[in-house]
Coordinates of C-alpha atoms in Angstrom, one line a residue:
M17 CA -16.9 -0.5 7.1
R18 CA -16.0 -1.4 3.7
L19 CA -12.1 -0.9 2.7
L20 CA -10.2 -1.9 -0.1
F21 CA -6.4 -1.8 0.0
L22 CA -4.6 -1.7 -3.5
G23 CA -0.6 -2.9 -3.7
D24 CA 2.2 -1.0 -5.8
M25 CA 1.0 0.6 -8.7
V26 CA 4.0 0.0 -11.1
G27 CA 4.5 2.5 -13.9
R28 CA 2.0 3.7 -16.4
T29 CA 0.1 0.2 -17.3
G30 CA -0.1 -0.7 -13.4
R31 CA -1.6 3.2 -12.6
T32 CA -3.7 2.8 -15.8
A33 CA -5.5 -0.2 -14.6
V34 CA -6.4 1.1 -11.3
W35 CA -7.5 4.3 -12.6
D36 CA -9.8 2.5 -15.0
Q37 CA -11.1 0.0 -12.3
L38 CA -11.6 1.7 -9.1
P39 CA -14.5 3.6 -10.0
G40 CA -16.4 0.7 -10.7
L41 CA -15.3 -1.2 -8.0
V42 CA -16.0 2.0 -5.7
R43 CA -19.9 2.0 -7.3
D44 CA -20.2 -1.8 -7.2
F45 CA -19.1 -2.7 -3.8
N46 CA -20.2 0.2 -2.3
L47 CA -16.6 1.1 -0.6
D48 CA -16.7 3.3 2.2
F49 CA -12.9 4.1 2.0
V50 CA -9.9 2.9 -0.6
I51 CA -6.2 3.3 0.0
V52 CA -3.5 3.0 -3.0
N53 CA 0.3 2.3 -2.8
G54 CA 1.3 4.9 -5.0
E55 CA 5.1 4.4 -4.9
N56 CA 6.0 2.8 -8.0
A57 CA 3.9 4.7 -10.0
A58 CA 6.3 7.0 -12.5
G59 CA 7.9 4.9 -14.4
G60 CA 8.2 2.2 -11.9
F61 CA 10.2 4.8 -9.6
G62 CA 8.1 7.1 -7.3
I63 CA 5.5 9.1 -7.9
T64 CA 4.3 13.0 -9.2
E65 CA 1.7 15.0 -8.0
E66 CA -0.2 14.7 -11.3
I67 CA -0.3 11.0 -10.7
F68 CA -1.1 11.5 -6.9
L69 CA -3.9 13.7 -7.9
E70 CA -5.0 11.5 -10.7
T71 CA -5.1 8.4 -8.5
L72 CA -7.6 10.2 -6.0
S73 CA -9.7 11.2 -8.7
A74 CA -10.3 7.7 -9.6
G75 CA -11.7 7.1 -6.0
A76 CA -8.6 6.7 -3.8
D77 CA -8.9 8.7 -0.4
V78 CA -5.2 8.2 0.4
V79 CA -2.4 7.3 -1.3
T80 CA 0.9 5.7 0.4
T81 CA 4.1 4.9 -0.2
G82 CA 8.0 2.9 0.6
N83 CA 11.4 3.4 0.1
H84 CA 10.6 5.0 -3.6
V85 CA 8.9 7.9 -2.1
W86 CA 11.6 10.2 -3.1
D87 CA 12.8 9.2 -6.3
Q88 CA 10.6 11.4 -8.0
R89 CA 12.0 14.4 -6.2
E90 CA 9.0 16.9 -6.8
A91 CA 7.2 14.5 -3.8
L92 CA 9.5 16.4 -1.6
V93 CA 7.8 19.2 -2.2
F94 CA 3.8 18.7 -2.6
A95 CA 4.4 15.8 0.3
E96 CA 4.2 19.0 2.8
R97 CA 1.1 20.6 1.2
Q98 CA -1.3 17.0 0.2
E99 CA -2.6 15.5 3.2
R100 CA -3.7 12.8 1.6
F101 CA 0.0 11.4 0.4
L102 CA 1.8 9.4 3.0
R103 CA 5.4 8.7 3.6
P104 CA 7.0 6.3 5.7
A105 CA 6.5 7.6 9.1
N106 CA 9.5 6.4 10.6
Y107 CA 11.8 8.6 8.3
P108 CA 13.7 11.2 10.8
P109 CA 12.5 13.8 12.3
G110 CA 12.1 17.1 9.8
T111 CA 11.7 14.7 6.6
P112 CA 8.8 16.6 4.7
G113 CA 5.4 15.1 4.9
R114 CA 3.6 13.1 7.2
G115 CA 3.6 9.1 7.9
A116 CA 0.0 9.1 9.3
N117 CA -3.5 11.1 9.1
L118 CA -6.9 10.9 10.1
Y119 CA -9.3 11.1 7.6
M120 CA -13.3 10.9 7.0
A121 CA -14.6 7.5 4.9
R122 CA -17.9 7.9 2.9
N123 CA -19.4 6.9 5.5
G124 CA -18.6 9.2 8.3
A125 CA -16.2 6.9 9.8
R126 CA -13.0 8.1 11.1
V127 CA -10.0 6.6 9.3
V128 CA -6.4 6.7 10.8
V129 CA -4.1 5.4 7.9
A130 CA -0.4 4.9 8.7
N131 CA 2.8 4.4 6.5
V132 CA 5.5 2.2 8.4
M133 CA 8.8 0.8 6.6
G134 CA 10.2 -2.2 7.7
R135 CA 14.2 -2.4 8.4
V136 CA 15.4 -5.9 7.5
F137 CA 16.7 -6.2 4.5
M138 CA 15.8 -2.7 3.3
H139 CA 17.0 -0.1 5.8
P140 CA 18.5 -0.3 9.3
D141 CA 19.1 3.1 9.6
L142 CA 15.5 4.1 9.8
D143 CA 13.8 4.4 13.0
D144 CA 12.2 1.9 14.8
P145 CA 8.8 1.0 13.1
F146 CA 7.6 -0.7 16.0
S147 CA 7.7 2.2 18.3
A148 CA 6.8 4.4 15.4
G149 CA 3.6 1.9 15.2
E150 CA 2.9 2.4 19.0
A151 CA 3.4 6.6 19.0
I152 CA 0.8 6.4 16.7
L153 CA -1.4 4.6 18.0
E154 CA -1.1 6.2 21.3
A155 CA -2.0 9.2 19.0
F156 CA -4.9 8.3 17.4
P157 CA -6.6 5.1 19.4
L158 CA -8.7 3.0 17.9
G159 CA -12.3 3.2 19.4
D160 CA -11.8 6.9 20.8
V161 CA -9.9 8.9 18.2
A162 CA -10.5 6.1 15.4
D163 CA -13.3 3.8 14.0
A164 CA -10.3 2.2 11.9
V165 CA -6.5 2.1 11.8
V166 CA -5.0 0.9 8.8
F167 CA -1.1 0.0 8.6
D168 CA 0.5 0.1 5.4
F169 CA 4.0 -2.1 6.4
H170 CA 6.0 -2.0 3.2
A171 CA 8.9 -4.2 4.3
E172 CA 10.7 -7.3 2.6
A173 CA 10.5 -9.5 5.4
T174 CA 7.4 -11.4 6.1
S175 CA 8.6 -12.2 9.6
E176 CA 8.9 -8.7 10.5
K177 CA 5.4 -7.7 8.7
L178 CA 3.8 -10.4 10.7
C179 CA 5.4 -9.6 14.3
F180 CA 4.5 -5.8 13.8
A181 CA 0.8 -7.2 13.2
H182 CA 1.0 -9.1 16.3
F183 CA 2.4 -6.3 18.2
V184 CA -0.8 -4.2 17.1
D185 CA -3.2 -6.9 17.0
G186 CA -6.5 -6.0 18.6
R187 CA -5.1 -2.2 18.5
A188 CA -5.2 -1.8 14.6
S189 CA -8.2 -2.8 12.1
L190 CA -5.7 -3.8 9.6
V191 CA -2.1 -4.5 8.7
V192 CA -1.2 -5.3 4.9
G193 CA 2.5 -5.5 3.6
T194 CA 3.8 -3.8 0.3
H195 CA 6.8 -3.8 -1.2
T196 CA 7.8 -7.3 -2.7
H197 CA 4.9 -6.9 -5.3
V198 CA 4.2 -10.6 -5.1
P199 CA 0.3 -11.4 -3.3
T200 CA 0.6 -13.8 -0.7
A201 CA -2.0 -16.4 0.4
D202 CA -2.0 -15.9 4.4
A203 CA -5.2 -13.3 4.4
Q204 CA -6.5 -13.6 7.9
I205 CA -7.5 -11.9 11.1
L206 CA -5.6 -12.2 14.3
N207 CA -6.8 -13.8 17.1
G208 CA -7.2 -10.0 18.7
G209 CA -9.3 -9.4 15.7
T210 CA -6.4 -7.3 13.7
A211 CA -6.8 -8.1 9.5
Y212 CA -3.4 -9.2 8.1
M213 CA -2.0 -10.2 4.5
S214 CA 1.7 -10.0 4.2
D215 CA 1.7 -8.4 0.6
S216 CA -1.2 -7.4 -1.2
G217 CA 0.9 -7.9 -4.6
M218 CA 1.0 -5.2 -7.4
C219 CA -0.8 -3.2 -9.9
G220 CA 1.1 -4.5 -12.9
D221 CA 2.1 -6.4 -15.6
Y222 CA 2.9 -10.0 -14.1
D223 CA 4.6 -10.9 -17.1
S224 CA 7.8 -8.9 -15.9
S225 CA 10.1 -8.9 -12.9
I226 CA 7.9 -7.7 -9.9
G227 CA 6.7 -5.1 -12.9
M228 CA 9.6 -4.6 -14.4
D229 CA 10.7 -5.9 -17.8
K230 CA 12.1 -9.2 -17.4
E231 CA 14.8 -8.9 -20.1
E232 CA 17.3 -7.0 -18.1
P233 CA 16.8 -8.3 -14.7
V234 CA 17.3 -12.0 -15.6
N235 CA 20.6 -10.6 -17.6
R236 CA 21.8 -9.3 -14.6
F237 CA 21.1 -12.5 -12.5
L238 CA 23.2 -14.2 -15.4
S239 CA 26.2 -11.6 -15.9
R240 CA 26.2 -9.3 -13.4
I241 CA 27.0 -7.0 -15.9
P242 CA 24.4 -4.2 -16.3
K243 CA 23.1 -3.9 -20.1
G244 CA 20.9 -1.2 -19.5
R245 CA 18.1 0.6 -17.0
F246 CA 15.2 -1.5 -15.9
E247 CA 11.9 -0.5 -17.7
V248 CA 8.6 -1.2 -16.5
A249 CA 6.9 -3.9 -18.3
S250 CA 3.9 -2.4 -20.5
G251 CA 1.6 -5.7 -21.2
P252 CA -1.9 -5.7 -19.4
A253 CA -1.5 -5.0 -15.9
T254 CA -3.3 -7.2 -13.2
I255 CA -4.7 -4.9 -10.1
C256 CA -3.9 -6.9 -6.8
G257 CA -5.3 -6.2 -3.1
V258 CA -6.9 -7.0 -0.3
A259 CA -10.5 -5.9 0.3
V260 CA -11.5 -5.7 4.7
E261 CA -15.0 -5.4 6.2
I262 CA -14.7 -3.6 9.5
S263 CA -17.1 -3.6 12.4
D264 CA -18.9 0.3 13.2
R265 CA -19.0 -1.0 16.9
T266 CA -15.4 -2.5 17.4
G267 CA -13.2 -1.1 14.9
L268 CA -11.9 -4.8 14.2
A269 CA -11.8 -7.0 11.4
E270 CA -15.0 -9.1 10.7
K271 CA -13.9 -10.1 7.1
I272 CA -10.9 -10.0 5.0
A273 CA -10.3 -11.4 1.4
P274 CA -7.9 -11.1 -1.4
L275 CA -8.7 -8.9 -4.7
R276 CA -7.0 -9.7 -8.0
I277 CA -8.6 -8.8 -11.4
G278 CA -6.7 -8.9 -14.5
P279 CA -5.5 -11.1 -17.5
R280 CA -2.5 -12.9 -15.5
L281 CA -2.9 -14.1 -12.0
A282 CA -6.4 -16.1 -11.3
E283 CA -8.9 -14.2 -10.8
T284 CA -10.5 -13.6 -7.5
A285 CA -13.0 -11.1 -5.4
P286 CA -14.2 -11.1 -2.0
E287 CA -17.6 -13.2 -1.8
F288 CA -18.7 -11.3 0.8
W289 CA -19.3 -8.3 -0.8
R290 CA -21.3 -9.7 -4.0

């Protein structure tokens, strides 16, 4: 199975680049399943239902989120009715929406996608992400209920992301980090067969401060006095993500490579899909 994960869409420039590029990627690479993190898609903060639906129309099968999931208040409503929209699974019981779900890929494979949020340097009041991950794996065991299991681990600390990946190694197809908006160079397959990358990067303007116009963030570092709001950078976007080939027999990863398409970063595409 060919699976593509795209990192956080940031603002209009990021989401437009994904909407423009994704249909061609699905066609040219014969993709079976696509996941996109959309938590920064609406002006850099949250996502609307309209943006969510447009992302599905472009070829995404699931949209994941993170700490900005509720920044657009309408998400509290549509999260309940949209099964392809995920919020972090380790929010307290009773939180609207779902943190994991089972989907059907284009090739007929059963794919579980789970969204989990880290606690280190982020939200220590959240439920334990490791316990949340274990509960998801118990509900959707790989090779039994699921043909593939993917975790979007939305977190700040790379150590927490990597330790979670080792924790689920051999029981998940892919653990990919989101949130920092910077693509890492550690795409690998762990000893048990789980693909891993600390951060997929963002889909947005890299001539920026992690997707935001750089003037105000620089000002705040220099003066500690806000002059205005953070605004999304509006230059040409680079889309970043990770490509994974998953065994139809075991549900574990066979190949992994970063994907970067755009004007700012060095472009790269998975050679095994060419």
